[in-house]
Amino acid sequence: MGRTKLLPIHCECEIEADKKKKIIEERKRRTLAAQKTFNRYNLIPDSLNIAGFKNFVKRPGSEKCYQIAKKFYVNFESEENGYVFFGGVGSGKSHLARAIQRSLDADGWPTLFLDWPQLADLSRRSIKDKSIDIGAIVRAAVDVDLLVLDDIGTGHLTDYEFKSIAFPVINGRQGKKTIYTSNLDPERLDAWFACDKDDNPLDVDGRCMDRIIGSCTFVLNKASSYRRERPKIVD
């Protein structure tokens, strides 16, 4: 036709680079969406703001939990299940869960760390404060690639907390990687979901525990309380 056309030809490495770029851009979009929902709420305890693997103090009984947490982070993309870190107070469960979440967040993965007591309080306040969008919180918690739900089993679960937060989040996380931490062993955690403080039934069929067991491995952190080993004494 008397004209010359230049056709762009992509080599395999360029096609792969384009795919990776799109994946990274999608992760950034989802990360920003989650941050937009949670920026107005502080659901991470101040003591865990800078918790990481480097500043974790390994003590007798915490070795296995540390190894599993570090391996989970390093192999995150190929990991199929999450974990429930359980054990006594102050043993380092939350620190390791936060270390995983912070490390993955720094690598560009959409993640959230939610402290259950503060999340439950937010849920209760939403009954009167209509500016708190519980639905948006649940959607963000379900959507991220990694959710850490810290300190479940604390206090008494109410019917509203169960229906508005606990079950929707746990049910929605099926097939996704989640880290839970708790002071309760599996049997006591199952009982915590089952009834409220007045023994009114909440999850007597064990739906929450069934979903957690189906997607997580329970890991016992046997370490004693780090805080109790370092009491502050003024003479």
JSON list of C-alpha atoms in Angstrom, two decimals, residues 33-227:
[
{"chain": "A", "resi": 33, "resn": "ALA", "atom": "CA", "xyz": [-8.69, 1.17, 49.80]},
{"chain": "A", "resi": 34, "resn": "ALA", "atom": "CA", "xyz": [-8.09, -0.61, 53.11]},
{"chain": "A", "resi": 35, "resn": "GLN", "atom": "CA", "xyz": [-6.09, 2.29, 54.50]},
{"chain": "A", "resi": 36, "resn": "LYS", "atom": "CA", "xyz": [-8.83, 4.72, 53.51]},
{"chain": "A", "resi": 37, "resn": "THR", "atom": "CA", "xyz": [-11.29, 2.75, 55.62]},
{"chain": "A", "resi": 38, "resn": "PHE", "atom": "CA", "xyz": [-9.07, 2.37, 58.67]},
{"chain": "A", "resi": 39, "resn": "ASN", "atom": "CA", "xyz": [-7.03, 5.60, 58.75]},
{"chain": "A", "resi": 40, "resn": "ARG", "atom": "CA", "xyz": [-9.60, 7.26, 61.00]},
{"chain": "A", "resi": 41, "resn": "TYR", "atom": "CA", "xyz": [-9.47, 4.38, 63.50]},
{"chain": "A", "resi": 42, "resn": "ASN", "atom": "CA", "xyz": [-6.49, 3.32, 65.59]},
{"chain": "A", "resi": 43, "resn": "LEU", "atom": "CA", "xyz": [-6.87, -0.44, 65.86]},
{"chain": "A", "resi": 44, "resn": "ILE", "atom": "CA", "xyz": [-3.23, -1.30, 66.51]},
{"chain": "A", "resi": 45, "resn": "PRO", "atom": "CA", "xyz": [-1.95, -1.14, 70.11]},
{"chain": "A", "resi": 46, "resn": "ASP", "atom": "CA", "xyz": [0.81, 1.45, 70.51]},
{"chain": "A", "resi": 47, "resn": "SER", "atom": "CA", "xyz": [3.11, -1.22, 71.96]},
{"chain": "A", "resi": 48, "resn": "LEU", "atom": "CA", "xyz": [3.08, -3.02, 68.60]},
{"chain": "A", "resi": 49, "resn": "ASN", "atom": "CA", "xyz": [3.69, -0.06, 66.30]},
{"chain": "A", "resi": 50, "resn": "ILE", "atom": "CA", "xyz": [7.29, -1.03, 65.52]},
{"chain": "A", "resi": 51, "resn": "ALA", "atom": "CA", "xyz": [7.12, -4.76, 66.32]},
{"chain": "A", "resi": 52, "resn": "GLY", "atom": "CA", "xyz": [9.25, -6.75, 63.88]},
{"chain": "A", "resi": 53, "resn": "PHE", "atom": "CA", "xyz": [11.36, -9.86, 63.56]},
{"chain": "A", "resi": 54, "resn": "LYS", "atom": "CA", "xyz": [14.58, -8.00, 64.35]},
{"chain": "A", "resi": 55, "resn": "ASN", "atom": "CA", "xyz": [13.41, -6.64, 67.69]},
{"chain": "A", "resi": 56, "resn": "PHE", "atom": "CA", "xyz": [11.63, -9.83, 68.81]},
{"chain": "A", "resi": 57, "resn": "VAL", "atom": "CA", "xyz": [13.26, -11.24, 71.94]},
{"chain": "A", "resi": 58, "resn": "LYS", "atom": "CA", "xyz": [13.45, -15.01, 71.50]},
{"chain": "A", "resi": 59, "resn": "ARG", "atom": "CA", "xyz": [12.92, -16.76, 74.83]},
{"chain": "A", "resi": 60, "resn": "PRO", "atom": "CA", "xyz": [12.51, -20.41, 75.85]},
{"chain": "A", "resi": 61, "resn": "GLY", "atom": "CA", "xyz": [9.19, -21.67, 74.52]},
{"chain": "A", "resi": 62, "resn": "SER", "atom": "CA", "xyz": [8.85, -19.11, 71.72]},
{"chain": "A", "resi": 63, "resn": "GLU", "atom": "CA", "xyz": [11.31, -20.69, 69.27]},
{"chain": "A", "resi": 64, "resn": "LYS", "atom": "CA", "xyz": [8.80, -22.76, 67.30]},
{"chain": "A", "resi": 65, "resn": "CYS", "atom": "CA", "xyz": [6.35, -19.92, 66.96]},
{"chain": "A", "resi": 66, "resn": "TYR", "atom": "CA", "xyz": [9.12, -17.60, 65.76]},
{"chain": "A", "resi": 67, "resn": "GLN", "atom": "CA", "xyz": [10.33, -20.12, 63.16]},
{"chain": "A", "resi": 68, "resn": "ILE", "atom": "CA", "xyz": [6.82, -20.64, 61.81]},
{"chain": "A", "resi": 69, "resn": "ALA", "atom": "CA", "xyz": [6.11, -16.90, 61.68]},
{"chain": "A", "resi": 70, "resn": "LYS", "atom": "CA", "xyz": [9.35, -16.16, 59.81]},
{"chain": "A", "resi": 71, "resn": "LYS", "atom": "CA", "xyz": [8.78, -19.05, 57.36]},
{"chain": "A", "resi": 72, "resn": "PHE", "atom": "CA", "xyz": [5.20, -17.90, 56.76]},
{"chain": "A", "resi": 73, "resn": "TYR", "atom": "CA", "xyz": [6.43, -14.43, 55.83]},
{"chain": "A", "resi": 74, "resn": "VAL", "atom": "CA", "xyz": [9.26, -15.64, 53.59]},
{"chain": "A", "resi": 75, "resn": "ASN", "atom": "CA", "xyz": [7.04, -18.14, 51.74]},
{"chain": "A", "resi": 76, "resn": "PHE", "atom": "CA", "xyz": [3.83, -16.11, 51.93]},
{"chain": "A", "resi": 77, "resn": "GLU", "atom": "CA", "xyz": [2.86, -16.41, 48.27]},
{"chain": "A", "resi": 78, "resn": "SER", "atom": "CA", "xyz": [3.04, -20.21, 48.33]},
{"chain": "A", "resi": 79, "resn": "GLU", "atom": "CA", "xyz": [1.53, -20.67, 51.80]},
{"chain": "A", "resi": 80, "resn": "GLU", "atom": "CA", "xyz": [-1.92, -22.24, 51.68]},
{"chain": "A", "resi": 81, "resn": "ASN", "atom": "CA", "xyz": [-3.12, -21.79, 55.25]},
{"chain": "A", "resi": 82, "resn": "GLY", "atom": "CA", "xyz": [-2.92, -19.32, 58.11]},
{"chain": "A", "resi": 83, "resn": "TYR", "atom": "CA", "xyz": [-2.13, -19.83, 61.78]},
{"chain": "A", "resi": 84, "resn": "VAL", "atom": "CA", "xyz": [-3.57, -19.37, 65.23]},
{"chain": "A", "resi": 85, "resn": "PHE", "atom": "CA", "xyz": [-0.83, -18.39, 67.69]},
{"chain": "A", "resi": 86, "resn": "PHE", "atom": "CA", "xyz": [-2.10, -19.16, 71.17]},
{"chain": "A", "resi": 87, "resn": "GLY", "atom": "CA", "xyz": [-0.59, -19.23, 74.64]},
{"chain": "A", "resi": 88, "resn": "GLY", "atom": "CA", "xyz": [-0.19, -17.21, 77.81]},
{"chain": "A", "resi": 89, "resn": "VAL", "atom": "CA", "xyz": [-0.21, -13.43, 78.02]},
{"chain": "A", "resi": 90, "resn": "GLY", "atom": "CA", "xyz": [3.03, -11.67, 77.13]},
{"chain": "A", "resi": 91, "resn": "SER", "atom": "CA", "xyz": [4.54, -14.65, 75.30]},
{"chain": "A", "resi": 92, "resn": "GLY", "atom": "CA", "xyz": [5.11, -12.73, 72.06]},
{"chain": "A", "resi": 93, "resn": "LYS", "atom": "CA", "xyz": [2.19, -13.95, 69.95]},
{"chain": "A", "resi": 94, "resn": "SER", "atom": "CA", "xyz": [1.00, -10.49, 68.95]},
{"chain": "A", "resi": 95, "resn": "HIS", "atom": "CA", "xyz": [4.54, -9.27, 68.32]},
{"chain": "A", "resi": 96, "resn": "LEU", "atom": "CA", "xyz": [5.18, -12.07, 65.82]},
{"chain": "A", "resi": 97, "resn": "ALA", "atom": "CA", "xyz": [1.80, -11.59, 64.13]},
{"chain": "A", "resi": 98, "resn": "ARG", "atom": "CA", "xyz": [2.50, -7.88, 63.76]},
{"chain": "A", "resi": 99, "resn": "ALA", "atom": "CA", "xyz": [6.03, -8.65, 62.47]},
{"chain": "A", "resi": 100, "resn": "ILE", "atom": "CA", "xyz": [4.51, -10.77, 59.69]},
{"chain": "A", "resi": 101, "resn": "GLN", "atom": "CA", "xyz": [1.97, -8.10, 58.80]},
{"chain": "A", "resi": 102, "resn": "ARG", "atom": "CA", "xyz": [4.45, -5.21, 58.83]},
{"chain": "A", "resi": 103, "resn": "SER", "atom": "CA", "xyz": [6.95, -7.15, 56.73]},
{"chain": "A", "resi": 104, "resn": "LEU", "atom": "CA", "xyz": [4.37, -8.06, 54.10]},
{"chain": "A", "resi": 105, "resn": "ASP", "atom": "CA", "xyz": [2.99, -4.53, 54.12]},
{"chain": "A", "resi": 106, "resn": "ALA", "atom": "CA", "xyz": [6.50, -3.21, 53.42]},
{"chain": "A", "resi": 107, "resn": "ASP", "atom": "CA", "xyz": [6.70, -5.65, 50.48]},
{"chain": "A", "resi": 108, "resn": "GLY", "atom": "CA", "xyz": [3.55, -4.17, 48.97]},
{"chain": "A", "resi": 109, "resn": "TRP", "atom": "CA", "xyz": [0.95, -6.76, 49.99]},
{"chain": "A", "resi": 110, "resn": "PRO", "atom": "CA", "xyz": [-2.50, -5.50, 51.08]},
{"chain": "A", "resi": 111, "resn": "THR", "atom": "CA", "xyz": [-2.63, -6.31, 54.81]},
{"chain": "A", "resi": 112, "resn": "LEU", "atom": "CA", "xyz": [-4.47, -5.30, 57.98]},
{"chain": "A", "resi": 113, "resn": "PHE", "atom": "CA", "xyz": [-3.72, -5.75, 61.67]},
{"chain": "A", "resi": 114, "resn": "LEU", "atom": "CA", "xyz": [-6.84, -5.49, 63.84]},
{"chain": "A", "resi": 115, "resn": "ASP", "atom": "CA", "xyz": [-6.88, -5.64, 67.61]},
{"chain": "A", "resi": 116, "resn": "TRP", "atom": "CA", "xyz": [-10.06, -7.51, 68.59]},
{"chain": "A", "resi": 117, "resn": "PRO", "atom": "CA", "xyz": [-10.82, -5.58, 71.85]},
{"chain": "A", "resi": 118, "resn": "GLN", "atom": "CA", "xyz": [-10.62, -2.26, 70.00]},
{"chain": "A", "resi": 119, "resn": "LEU", "atom": "CA", "xyz": [-12.57, -3.65, 67.04]},
{"chain": "A", "resi": 120, "resn": "ALA", "atom": "CA", "xyz": [-15.30, -4.91, 69.38]},
{"chain": "A", "resi": 121, "resn": "ASP", "atom": "CA", "xyz": [-15.47, -1.51, 71.07]},
{"chain": "A", "resi": 122, "resn": "LEU", "atom": "CA", "xyz": [-15.80, 0.13, 67.67]},
{"chain": "A", "resi": 123, "resn": "SER", "atom": "CA", "xyz": [-18.61, -2.28, 66.85]},
{"chain": "A", "resi": 124, "resn": "ARG", "atom": "CA", "xyz": [-20.50, -1.34, 70.02]},
{"chain": "A", "resi": 125, "resn": "ARG", "atom": "CA", "xyz": [-20.03, 2.39, 69.39]},
{"chain": "A", "resi": 126, "resn": "SER", "atom": "CA", "xyz": [-21.38, 2.00, 65.88]},
{"chain": "A", "resi": 127, "resn": "ILE", "atom": "CA", "xyz": [-24.84, 1.28, 67.31]},
{"chain": "A", "resi": 128, "resn": "LYS", "atom": "CA", "xyz": [-25.19, 4.94, 68.24]},
{"chain": "A", "resi": 129, "resn": "ASP", "atom": "CA", "xyz": [-22.49, 6.51, 66.07]},
{"chain": "A", "resi": 130, "resn": "LYS", "atom": "CA", "xyz": [-23.72, 6.16, 62.50]},
{"chain": "A", "resi": 131, "resn": "SER", "atom": "CA", "xyz": [-20.49, 7.63, 61.14]},
{"chain": "A", "resi": 132, "resn": "ILE", "atom": "CA", "xyz": [-18.80, 4.28, 61.91]},
{"chain": "A", "resi": 133, "resn": "ASP", "atom": "CA", "xyz": [-19.35, 2.09, 58.85]},
{"chain": "A", "resi": 134, "resn": "ILE", "atom": "CA", "xyz": [-19.08, -1.49, 60.13]},
{"chain": "A", "resi": 135, "resn": "GLY", "atom": "CA", "xyz": [-19.91, -2.85, 56.68]},
{"chain": "A", "resi": 136, "resn": "ALA", "atom": "CA", "xyz": [-16.90, -1.06, 55.16]},
{"chain": "A", "resi": 137, "resn": "ILE", "atom": "CA", "xyz": [-14.67, -2.38, 57.94]},
{"chain": "A", "resi": 138, "resn": "VAL", "atom": "CA", "xyz": [-15.80, -5.95, 57.33]},
{"chain": "A", "resi": 139, "resn": "ARG", "atom": "CA", "xyz": [-15.34, -5.63, 53.56]},
{"chain": "A", "resi": 140, "resn": "ALA", "atom": "CA", "xyz": [-11.82, -4.28, 53.98]},
{"chain": "A", "resi": 141, "resn": "ALA", "atom": "CA", "xyz": [-10.91, -7.01, 56.48]},
{"chain": "A", "resi": 142, "resn": "VAL", "atom": "CA", "xyz": [-12.19, -9.70, 54.13]},
{"chain": "A", "resi": 143, "resn": "ASP", "atom": "CA", "xyz": [-10.54, -8.26, 51.01]},
{"chain": "A", "resi": 144, "resn": "VAL", "atom": "CA", "xyz": [-6.89, -7.97, 52.11]},
{"chain": "A", "resi": 145, "resn": "ASP", "atom": "CA", "xyz": [-4.33, -10.66, 51.28]},
{"chain": "A", "resi": 146, "resn": "LEU", "atom": "CA", "xyz": [-3.39, -11.03, 54.94]},
{"chain": "A", "resi": 147, "resn": "LEU", "atom": "CA", "xyz": [-5.53, -10.20, 57.95]},
{"chain": "A", "resi": 148, "resn": "VAL", "atom": "CA", "xyz": [-4.20, -10.39, 61.49]},
{"chain": "A", "resi": 149, "resn": "LEU", "atom": "CA", "xyz": [-7.03, -10.59, 64.03]},
{"chain": "A", "resi": 150, "resn": "ASP", "atom": "CA", "xyz": [-5.23, -10.13, 67.32]},
{"chain": "A", "resi": 151, "resn": "ASP", "atom": "CA", "xyz": [-6.35, -11.17, 70.80]},
{"chain": "A", "resi": 152, "resn": "ILE", "atom": "CA", "xyz": [-9.60, -12.95, 69.92]},
{"chain": "A", "resi": 153, "resn": "GLY", "atom": "CA", "xyz": [-11.23, -14.49, 72.97]},
{"chain": "A", "resi": 154, "resn": "THR", "atom": "CA", "xyz": [-10.73, -11.36, 75.07]},
{"chain": "A", "resi": 155, "resn": "GLY", "atom": "CA", "xyz": [-13.69, -10.25, 77.15]},
{"chain": "A", "resi": 156, "resn": "HIS", "atom": "CA", "xyz": [-17.18, -11.57, 76.46]},
{"chain": "A", "resi": 157, "resn": "LEU", "atom": "CA", "xyz": [-18.55, -11.83, 72.94]},
{"chain": "A", "resi": 158, "resn": "THR", "atom": "CA", "xyz": [-21.95, -10.19, 72.47]},
{"chain": "A", "resi": 159, "resn": "ASP", "atom": "CA", "xyz": [-24.65, -11.05, 69.99]},
{"chain": "A", "resi": 160, "resn": "TYR", "atom": "CA", "xyz": [-24.10, -7.81, 68.10]},
{"chain": "A", "resi": 161, "resn": "GLU", "atom": "CA", "xyz": [-20.31, -8.27, 67.90]},
{"chain": "A", "resi": 162, "resn": "PHE", "atom": "CA", "xyz": [-20.78, -11.84, 66.71]},
{"chain": "A", "resi": 163, "resn": "LYS", "atom": "CA", "xyz": [-23.27, -10.93, 63.99]},
{"chain": "A", "resi": 164, "resn": "SER", "atom": "CA", "xyz": [-21.70, -7.66, 62.85]},
{"chain": "A", "resi": 165, "resn": "ILE", "atom": "CA", "xyz": [-17.97, -8.45, 63.02]},
{"chain": "A", "resi": 166, "resn": "ALA", "atom": "CA", "xyz": [-16.82, -11.90, 64.18]},
{"chain": "A", "resi": 167, "resn": "PHE", "atom": "CA", "xyz": [-18.81, -14.20, 61.92]},
{"chain": "A", "resi": 168, "resn": "PRO", "atom": "CA", "xyz": [-18.82, -12.02, 58.77]},
{"chain": "A", "resi": 169, "resn": "VAL", "atom": "CA", "xyz": [-15.03, -11.56, 58.94]},
{"chain": "A", "resi": 170, "resn": "ILE", "atom": "CA", "xyz": [-14.16, -15.17, 59.82]},
{"chain": "A", "resi": 171, "resn": "ASN", "atom": "CA", "xyz": [-16.62, -16.53, 57.27]},
{"chain": "A", "resi": 172, "resn": "GLY", "atom": "CA", "xyz": [-15.34, -14.15, 54.60]},
{"chain": "A", "resi": 173, "resn": "ARG", "atom": "CA", "xyz": [-11.71, -15.13, 55.24]},
{"chain": "A", "resi": 174, "resn": "GLN", "atom": "CA", "xyz": [-12.28, -18.73, 54.14]},
{"chain": "A", "resi": 175, "resn": "GLY", "atom": "CA", "xyz": [-9.69, -19.60, 51.51]},
{"chain": "A", "resi": 176, "resn": "LYS", "atom": "CA", "xyz": [-7.57, -16.58, 52.47]},
{"chain": "A", "resi": 177, "resn": "LYS", "atom": "CA", "xyz": [-4.53, -16.35, 54.70]},
{"chain": "A", "resi": 178, "resn": "THR", "atom": "CA", "xyz": [-5.29, -15.13, 58.21]},
{"chain": "A", "resi": 179, "resn": "ILE", "atom": "CA", "xyz": [-3.29, -14.99, 61.43]},
{"chain": "A", "resi": 180, "resn": "TYR", "atom": "CA", "xyz": [-5.23, -15.13, 64.69]},
{"chain": "A", "resi": 181, "resn": "THR", "atom": "CA", "xyz": [-3.76, -14.72, 68.17]},
{"chain": "A", "resi": 182, "resn": "SER", "atom": "CA", "xyz": [-5.43, -15.72, 71.40]},
{"chain": "A", "resi": 183, "resn": "ASN", "atom": "CA", "xyz": [-4.75, -16.46, 75.06]},
{"chain": "A", "resi": 184, "resn": "LEU", "atom": "CA", "xyz": [-7.30, -19.29, 74.81]},
{"chain": "A", "resi": 185, "resn": "ASP", "atom": "CA", "xyz": [-6.64, -22.85, 73.70]},
{"chain": "A", "resi": 186, "resn": "PRO", "atom": "CA", "xyz": [-8.91, -24.29, 70.96]},
{"chain": "A", "resi": 187, "resn": "GLU", "atom": "CA", "xyz": [-11.46, -25.73, 73.40]},
{"chain": "A", "resi": 188, "resn": "ARG", "atom": "CA", "xyz": [-11.84, -22.50, 75.38]},
{"chain": "A", "resi": 189, "resn": "LEU", "atom": "CA", "xyz": [-11.94, -20.43, 72.19]},
{"chain": "A", "resi": 190, "resn": "ASP", "atom": "CA", "xyz": [-14.74, -22.63, 70.88]},
{"chain": "A", "resi": 191, "resn": "ALA", "atom": "CA", "xyz": [-16.66, -21.99, 74.12]},
{"chain": "A", "resi": 192, "resn": "TRP", "atom": "CA", "xyz": [-16.04, -18.23, 73.79]},
{"chain": "A", "resi": 193, "resn": "PHE", "atom": "CA", "xyz": [-17.76, -18.19, 70.40]},
{"chain": "A", "resi": 194, "resn": "ALA", "atom": "CA", "xyz": [-20.61, -20.41, 71.59]},
{"chain": "A", "resi": 195, "resn": "CYS", "atom": "CA", "xyz": [-22.27, -18.19, 74.22]},
{"chain": "A", "resi": 196, "resn": "ASP", "atom": "CA", "xyz": [-22.28, -14.69, 75.64]},
{"chain": "A", "resi": 197, "resn": "LYS", "atom": "CA", "xyz": [-21.54, -13.87, 79.29]},
{"chain": "A", "resi": 198, "resn": "ASP", "atom": "CA", "xyz": [-25.11, -14.81, 80.29]},
{"chain": "A", "resi": 199, "resn": "ASP", "atom": "CA", "xyz": [-24.88, -18.15, 78.48]},
{"chain": "A", "resi": 200, "resn": "ASN", "atom": "CA", "xyz": [-27.20, -17.02, 75.72]},
{"chain": "A", "resi": 201, "resn": "PRO", "atom": "CA", "xyz": [-26.36, -18.99, 72.55]},
{"chain": "A", "resi": 202, "resn": "LEU", "atom": "CA", "xyz": [-24.30, -17.30, 69.84]},
{"chain": "A", "resi": 203, "resn": "ASP", "atom": "CA", "xyz": [-22.51, -19.94, 67.79]},
{"chain": "A", "resi": 204, "resn": "VAL", "atom": "CA", "xyz": [-23.60, -23.23, 69.31]},
{"chain": "A", "resi": 205, "resn": "ASP", "atom": "CA", "xyz": [-23.03, -25.00, 65.99]},
{"chain": "A", "resi": 206, "resn": "GLY", "atom": "CA", "xyz": [-19.37, -23.99, 66.07]},
{"chain": "A", "resi": 207, "resn": "ARG", "atom": "CA", "xyz": [-19.37, -22.26, 62.68]},
{"chain": "A", "resi": 208, "resn": "CYS", "atom": "CA", "xyz": [-16.55, -19.84, 63.53]},
{"chain": "A", "resi": 209, "resn": "MET", "atom": "CA", "xyz": [-14.25, -22.48, 64.97]},
{"chain": "A", "resi": 210, "resn": "ASP", "atom": "CA", "xyz": [-15.03, -24.82, 62.08]},
{"chain": "A", "resi": 211, "resn": "ARG", "atom": "CA", "xyz": [-13.88, -22.17, 59.62]},
{"chain": "A", "resi": 212, "resn": "ILE", "atom": "CA", "xyz": [-10.79, -21.27, 61.64]},
{"chain": "A", "resi": 213, "resn": "ILE", "atom": "CA", "xyz": [-9.76, -24.92, 62.03]},
{"chain": "A", "resi": 214, "resn": "GLY", "atom": "CA", "xyz": [-10.34, -25.49, 58.32]},
{"chain": "A", "resi": 215, "resn": "SER", "atom": "CA", "xyz": [-7.99, -22.72, 57.28]},
{"chain": "A", "resi": 216, "resn": "CYS", "atom": "CA", "xyz": [-5.44, -22.44, 60.09]},
{"chain": "A", "resi": 217, "resn": "THR", "atom": "CA", "xyz": [-2.89, -24.46, 62.04]},
{"chain": "A", "resi": 218, "resn": "PHE", "atom": "CA", "xyz": [-2.79, -23.91, 65.80]},
{"chain": "A", "resi": 219, "resn": "VAL", "atom": "CA", "xyz": [0.65, -23.12, 67.22]},
{"chain": "A", "resi": 220, "resn": "LEU", "atom": "CA", "xyz": [1.27, -23.04, 70.97]},
{"chain": "A", "resi": 221, "resn": "ASN", "atom": "CA", "xyz": [3.69, -20.38, 72.19]},
{"chain": "A", "resi": 222, "resn": "LYS", "atom": "CA", "xyz": [5.01, -21.81, 75.44]},
{"chain": "A", "resi": 223, "resn": "ALA", "atom": "CA", "xyz": [7.06, -18.78, 76.51]},
{"chain": "A", "resi": 224, "resn": "SER", "atom": "CA", "xyz": [6.29, -17.08, 79.81]},
{"chain": "A", "resi": 225, "resn": "SER", "atom": "CA", "xyz": [5.27, -13.42, 79.98]},
{"chain": "A", "resi": 226, "resn": "TYR", "atom": "CA", "xyz": [8.02, -11.11, 78.83]},
{"chain": "A", "resi": 227, "resn": "ARG", "atom": "CA", "xyz": [6.42, -8.27, 80.79]}
]
